[in-house]
Short mmCIF file of C-alpha atoms and ligand atoms in Angstrom, two decimals:
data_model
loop_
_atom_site.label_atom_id
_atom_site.label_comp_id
_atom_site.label_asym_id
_atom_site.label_seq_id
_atom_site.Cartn_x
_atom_site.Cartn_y
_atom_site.Cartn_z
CA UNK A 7 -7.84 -4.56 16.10
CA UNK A 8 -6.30 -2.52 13.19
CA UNK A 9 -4.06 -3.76 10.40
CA UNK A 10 -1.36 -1.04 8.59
CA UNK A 11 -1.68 -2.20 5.59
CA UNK A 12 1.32 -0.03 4.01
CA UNK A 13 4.12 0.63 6.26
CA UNK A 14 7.69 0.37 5.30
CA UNK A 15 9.63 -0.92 8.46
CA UNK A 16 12.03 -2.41 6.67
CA UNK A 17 13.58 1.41 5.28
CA UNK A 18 17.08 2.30 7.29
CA UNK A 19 14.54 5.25 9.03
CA UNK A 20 13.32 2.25 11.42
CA UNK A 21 16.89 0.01 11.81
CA UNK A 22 17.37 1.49 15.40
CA UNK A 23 14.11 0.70 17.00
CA UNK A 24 12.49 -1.63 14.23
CA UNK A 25 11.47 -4.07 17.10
CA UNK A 26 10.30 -1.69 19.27
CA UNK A 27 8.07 -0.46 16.71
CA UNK A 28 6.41 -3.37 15.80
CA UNK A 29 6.22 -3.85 19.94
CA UNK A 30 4.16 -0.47 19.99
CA UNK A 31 2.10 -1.23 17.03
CA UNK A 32 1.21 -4.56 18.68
CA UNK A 33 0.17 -3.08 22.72
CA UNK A 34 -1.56 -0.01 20.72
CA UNK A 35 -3.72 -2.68 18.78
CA UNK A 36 -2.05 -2.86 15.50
CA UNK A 37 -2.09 -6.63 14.91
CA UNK A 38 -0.96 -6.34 11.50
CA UNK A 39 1.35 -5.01 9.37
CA UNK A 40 2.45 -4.94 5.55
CA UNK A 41 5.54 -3.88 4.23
CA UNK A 42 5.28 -3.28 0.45
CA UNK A 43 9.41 -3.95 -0.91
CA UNK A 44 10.37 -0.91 -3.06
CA UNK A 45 13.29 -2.84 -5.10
CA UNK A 46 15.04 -6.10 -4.97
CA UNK A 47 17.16 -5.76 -1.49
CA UNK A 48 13.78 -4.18 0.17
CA UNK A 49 11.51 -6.41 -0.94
CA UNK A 50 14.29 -9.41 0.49
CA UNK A 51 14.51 -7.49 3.50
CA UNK A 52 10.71 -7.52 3.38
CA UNK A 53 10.34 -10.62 3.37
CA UNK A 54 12.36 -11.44 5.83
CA UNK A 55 10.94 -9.30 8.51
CA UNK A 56 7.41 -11.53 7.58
CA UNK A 57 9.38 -14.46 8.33
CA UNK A 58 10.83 -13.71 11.42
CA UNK A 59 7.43 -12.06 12.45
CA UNK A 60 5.14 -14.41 11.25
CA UNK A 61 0.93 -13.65 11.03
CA UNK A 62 2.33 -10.23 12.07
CA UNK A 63 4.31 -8.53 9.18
CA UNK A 64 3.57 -9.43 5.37
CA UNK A 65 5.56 -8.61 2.39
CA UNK A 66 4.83 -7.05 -0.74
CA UNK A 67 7.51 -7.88 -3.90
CA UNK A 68 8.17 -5.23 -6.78
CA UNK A 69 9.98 -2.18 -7.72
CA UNK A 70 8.90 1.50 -7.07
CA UNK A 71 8.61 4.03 -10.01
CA UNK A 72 11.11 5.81 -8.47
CA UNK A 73 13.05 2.89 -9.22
CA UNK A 74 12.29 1.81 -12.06
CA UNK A 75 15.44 1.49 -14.13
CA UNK A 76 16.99 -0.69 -11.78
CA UNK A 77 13.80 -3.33 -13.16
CA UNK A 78 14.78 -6.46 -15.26
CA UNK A 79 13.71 -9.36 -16.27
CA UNK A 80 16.10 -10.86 -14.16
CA UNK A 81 14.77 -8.94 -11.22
CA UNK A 82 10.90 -10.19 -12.20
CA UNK A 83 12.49 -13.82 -12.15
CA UNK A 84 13.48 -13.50 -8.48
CA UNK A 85 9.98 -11.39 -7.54
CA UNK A 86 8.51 -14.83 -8.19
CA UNK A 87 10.13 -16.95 -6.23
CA UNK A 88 9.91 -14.92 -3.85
CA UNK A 89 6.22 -15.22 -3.93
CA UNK A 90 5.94 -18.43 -3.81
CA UNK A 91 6.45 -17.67 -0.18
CA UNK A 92 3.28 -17.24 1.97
CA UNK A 93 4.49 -14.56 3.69
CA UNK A 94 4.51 -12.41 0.41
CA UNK A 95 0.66 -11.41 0.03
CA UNK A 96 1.19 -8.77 -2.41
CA UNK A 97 2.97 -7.83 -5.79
CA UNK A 98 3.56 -4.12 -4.77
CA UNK A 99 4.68 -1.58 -4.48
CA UNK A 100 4.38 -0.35 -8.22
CA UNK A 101 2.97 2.05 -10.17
CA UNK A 102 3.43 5.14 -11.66
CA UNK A 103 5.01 8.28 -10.33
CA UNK A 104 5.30 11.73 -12.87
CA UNK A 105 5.42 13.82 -9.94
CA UNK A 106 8.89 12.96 -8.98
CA UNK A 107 9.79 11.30 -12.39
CA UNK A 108 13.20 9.70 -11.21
CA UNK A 109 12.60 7.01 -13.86
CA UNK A 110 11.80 8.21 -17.58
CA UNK A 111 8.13 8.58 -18.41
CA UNK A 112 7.93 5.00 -20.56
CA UNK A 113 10.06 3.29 -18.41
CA UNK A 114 7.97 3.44 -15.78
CA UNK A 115 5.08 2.39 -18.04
CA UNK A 116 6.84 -0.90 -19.15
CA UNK A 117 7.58 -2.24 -15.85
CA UNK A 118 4.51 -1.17 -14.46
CA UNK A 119 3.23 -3.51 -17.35
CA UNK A 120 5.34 -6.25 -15.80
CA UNK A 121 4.04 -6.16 -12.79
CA UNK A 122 0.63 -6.56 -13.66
CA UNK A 123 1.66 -9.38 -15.48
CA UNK A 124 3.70 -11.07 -12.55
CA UNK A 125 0.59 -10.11 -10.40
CA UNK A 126 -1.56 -12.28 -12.69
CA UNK A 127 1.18 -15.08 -12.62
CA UNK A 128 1.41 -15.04 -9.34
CA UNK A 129 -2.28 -14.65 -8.65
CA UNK A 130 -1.46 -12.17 -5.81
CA UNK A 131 -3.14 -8.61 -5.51
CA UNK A 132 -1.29 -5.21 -6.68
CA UNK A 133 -0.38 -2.51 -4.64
CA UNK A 134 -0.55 0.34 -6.73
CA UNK A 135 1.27 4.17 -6.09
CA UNK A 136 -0.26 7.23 -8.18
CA UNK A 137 1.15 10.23 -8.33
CA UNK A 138 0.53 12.87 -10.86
CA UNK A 139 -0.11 9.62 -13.10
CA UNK A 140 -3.70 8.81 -12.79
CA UNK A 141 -4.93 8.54 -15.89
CA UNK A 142 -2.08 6.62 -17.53
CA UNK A 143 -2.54 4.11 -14.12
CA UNK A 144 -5.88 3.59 -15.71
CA UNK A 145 -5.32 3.76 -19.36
CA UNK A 146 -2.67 0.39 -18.64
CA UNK A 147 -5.27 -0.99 -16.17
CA UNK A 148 -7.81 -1.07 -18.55
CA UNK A 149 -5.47 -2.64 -21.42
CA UNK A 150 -3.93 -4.96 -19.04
CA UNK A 151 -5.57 -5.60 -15.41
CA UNK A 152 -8.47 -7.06 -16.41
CA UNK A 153 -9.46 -9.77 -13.81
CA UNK A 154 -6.48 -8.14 -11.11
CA UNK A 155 -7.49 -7.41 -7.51
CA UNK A 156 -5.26 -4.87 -5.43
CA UNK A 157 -5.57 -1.67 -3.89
CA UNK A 158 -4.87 2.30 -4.80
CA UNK A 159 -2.64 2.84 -2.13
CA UNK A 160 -2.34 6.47 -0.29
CA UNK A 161 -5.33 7.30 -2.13
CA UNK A 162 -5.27 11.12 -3.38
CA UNK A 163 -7.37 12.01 -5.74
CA UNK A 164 -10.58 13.16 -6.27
CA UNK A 165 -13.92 11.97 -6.70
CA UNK A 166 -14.47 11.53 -10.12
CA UNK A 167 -10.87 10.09 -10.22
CA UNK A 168 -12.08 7.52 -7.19
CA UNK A 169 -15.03 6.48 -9.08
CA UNK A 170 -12.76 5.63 -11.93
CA UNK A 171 -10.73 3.54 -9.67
CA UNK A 172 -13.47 1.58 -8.36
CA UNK A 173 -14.76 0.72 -11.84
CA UNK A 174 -12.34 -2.05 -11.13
CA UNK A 175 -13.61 -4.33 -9.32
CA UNK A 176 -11.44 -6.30 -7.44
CA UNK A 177 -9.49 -2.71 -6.57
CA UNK A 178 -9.79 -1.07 -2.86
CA UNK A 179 -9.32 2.52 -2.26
CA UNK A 180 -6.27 3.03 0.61
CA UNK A 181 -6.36 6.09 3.38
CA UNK A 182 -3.54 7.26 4.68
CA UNK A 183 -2.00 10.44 6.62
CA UNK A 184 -3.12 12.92 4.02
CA UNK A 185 -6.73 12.66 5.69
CA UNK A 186 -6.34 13.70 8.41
CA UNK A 187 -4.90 17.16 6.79
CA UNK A 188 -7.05 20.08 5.51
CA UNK A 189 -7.17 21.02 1.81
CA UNK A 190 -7.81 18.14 -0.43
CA UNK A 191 -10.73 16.51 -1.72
CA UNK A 192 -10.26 12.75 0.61
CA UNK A 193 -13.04 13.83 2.98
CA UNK A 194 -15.48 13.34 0.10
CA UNK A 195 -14.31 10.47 -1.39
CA UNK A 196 -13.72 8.71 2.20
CA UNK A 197 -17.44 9.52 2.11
CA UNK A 198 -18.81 8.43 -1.15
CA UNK A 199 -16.48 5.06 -1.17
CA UNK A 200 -18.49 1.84 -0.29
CA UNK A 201 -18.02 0.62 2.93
CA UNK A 202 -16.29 -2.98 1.40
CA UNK A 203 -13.53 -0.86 -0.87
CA UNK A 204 -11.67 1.09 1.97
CA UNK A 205 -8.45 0.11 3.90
CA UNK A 206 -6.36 2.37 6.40
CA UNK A 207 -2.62 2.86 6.16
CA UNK A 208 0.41 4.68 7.35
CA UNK A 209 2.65 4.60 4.56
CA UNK A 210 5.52 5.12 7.08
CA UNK A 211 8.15 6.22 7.25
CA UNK A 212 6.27 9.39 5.20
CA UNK A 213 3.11 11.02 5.85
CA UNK A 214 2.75 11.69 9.71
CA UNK A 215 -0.96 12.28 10.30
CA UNK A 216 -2.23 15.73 12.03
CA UNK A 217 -1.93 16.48 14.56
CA UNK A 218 1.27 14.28 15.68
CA UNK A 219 4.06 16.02 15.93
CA UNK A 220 6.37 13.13 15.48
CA UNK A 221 9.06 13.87 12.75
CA UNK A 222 8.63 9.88 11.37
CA UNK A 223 5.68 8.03 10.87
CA UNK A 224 5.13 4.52 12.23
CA UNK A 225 2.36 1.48 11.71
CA UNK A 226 0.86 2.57 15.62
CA UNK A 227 -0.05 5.57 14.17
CA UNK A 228 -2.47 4.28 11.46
CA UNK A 229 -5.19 4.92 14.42
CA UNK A 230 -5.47 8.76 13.46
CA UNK A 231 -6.95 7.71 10.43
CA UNK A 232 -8.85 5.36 11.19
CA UNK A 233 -10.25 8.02 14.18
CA UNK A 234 -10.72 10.12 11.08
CA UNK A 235 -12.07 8.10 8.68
CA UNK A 236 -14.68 7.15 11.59
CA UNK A 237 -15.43 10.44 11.90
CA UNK A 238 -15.70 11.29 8.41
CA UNK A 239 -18.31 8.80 7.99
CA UNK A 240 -20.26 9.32 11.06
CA UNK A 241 -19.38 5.60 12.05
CA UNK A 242 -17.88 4.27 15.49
CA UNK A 243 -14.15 3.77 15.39
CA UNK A 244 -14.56 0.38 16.12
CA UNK A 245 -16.80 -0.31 13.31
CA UNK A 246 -14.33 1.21 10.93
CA UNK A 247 -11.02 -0.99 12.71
CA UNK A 248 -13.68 -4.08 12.12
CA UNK A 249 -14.41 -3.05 8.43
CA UNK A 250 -11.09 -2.25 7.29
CA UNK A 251 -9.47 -5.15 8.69
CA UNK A 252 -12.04 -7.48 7.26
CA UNK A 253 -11.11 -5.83 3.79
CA UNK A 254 -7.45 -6.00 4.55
CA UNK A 255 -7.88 -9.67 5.18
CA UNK A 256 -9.81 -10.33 2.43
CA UNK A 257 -7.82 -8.76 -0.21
CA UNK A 258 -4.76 -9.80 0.84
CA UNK A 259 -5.57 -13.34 1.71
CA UNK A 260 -4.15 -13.35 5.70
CA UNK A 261 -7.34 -15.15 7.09
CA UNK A 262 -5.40 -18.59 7.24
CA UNK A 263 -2.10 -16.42 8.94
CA UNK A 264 -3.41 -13.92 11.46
CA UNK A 265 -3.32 -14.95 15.25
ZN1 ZN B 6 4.72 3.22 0.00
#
């Protein structure tokens, strides 16, 4: 048993097949998956995937960086209702992307701010996206997180940038795709990161791990790094499925949902 805890089925890349998918995921052993919403409509469509697959898919609520104009208050107002429903588990994904930059450099910051805040209000956990942006995540974390749980999702830094992120304690550290490639510094932090802080995840549609061939990635495939994140640590595969679905479970809450 393996939970995806970051997969975005509900993007146009999956509206041919979606069910099919989520079909494969389930026979490979994926019992679990959670969408994150990126804005408004995705994080609707989100939610209504979890509904009409329930104690299979979850939702997350919020608004990308990429996205971040398109963030209001109005916007925030709807995010919670929405999570008064229990099939949103998450406030996420947010965060902070200067890599791409498609939303100004103190936009993003505000509504990042906003989402911690609905995160608090909400008592729900954060899913958090970095990119090119890590100290400013933690600069606003430390201001305004205090007391948040959530998770640094696609993980990709290094480790004195991992340590950082752990200095928070109700924070997980998220592997996905990029581990399973050569040239970055995840094998050591995959190594160093405490056995309760680490949770697997696709990402999909992005981020195909090596050495698939496939041109999109999907929530079955989150076994390639979990196969390398066992390796990585010199543990049996199924002793990292059993960890990282206890963490998933615990951090987001699905103990009362899950079949
Ligand atoms: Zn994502």
């Amino acid at each position: 048993m393996l939970i995806d805890s970051h997969a975005h089925i509900d993007t146009s890349r999956f509206n041919s097949d979606r069910e099919a998918v989520i079909q494969a995921a389930l026979e490979g052993g994926v019992t679990c998956i959670i969408d994150p919403g990126t804005d408004l409509s995705s994080s609707r469509f989100a939610l209504s995937l979890a509904k009409t697959h329930p104690g299979i898919v979850f939702a997350g609520v919020a608004t990308h960086p990429h996205d971040a104009t398109t963030y209001s208050d109005e916007v925030g107002i709807q995010y919670r209702e929405m999570a008064r429903e229990p099939e949103v588990v998450a406030i996420g994904e947010f965060g902070l992307d200067y890599f791409r930059m498609l939303s100004p450099r103190d936009v993003q910051r505000a509504v990042f701010c906003s989402h911690l805040q609905l995160a608090r209000e909400c008592d729900l956990p954060c899913i958090i996206h970095v990119r090119d942006s890590h100290d400013d995540v933690i600069e606003l974390l430390r201001a305004h997180g205090q007391g948040l749980r959530g998770v640094f999702h696609c993980f990709s830094g290094n480790v004195a940038q991992a340590e950082e992120c752990l200095e928070f304690d109700g924070f997980m550290l998220s592997f996905a795709g990029p581990l399973t490639r050569q040239g970055n510094a995840l094998p050591e932090v995959a190594r160093m990161a405490p056995p309760d802080r680490i949770l697997v995840e696709t990402d999909s549609p992005y981020l195909v791990p090596q050495p698939l061939r496939a041109r999109r990635n999907e929530p079955l495939f989150v076994k390639y790094v979990a196969e390398k994140l066992a390796e990585i640590r010199g543990m049996s595969y199924e002793e990292v499925a059993q960890i990282t679905t206890a963490n998933t479970v615990r951090l987001f809450g699905l103990g009362g949902y899950i079949r």
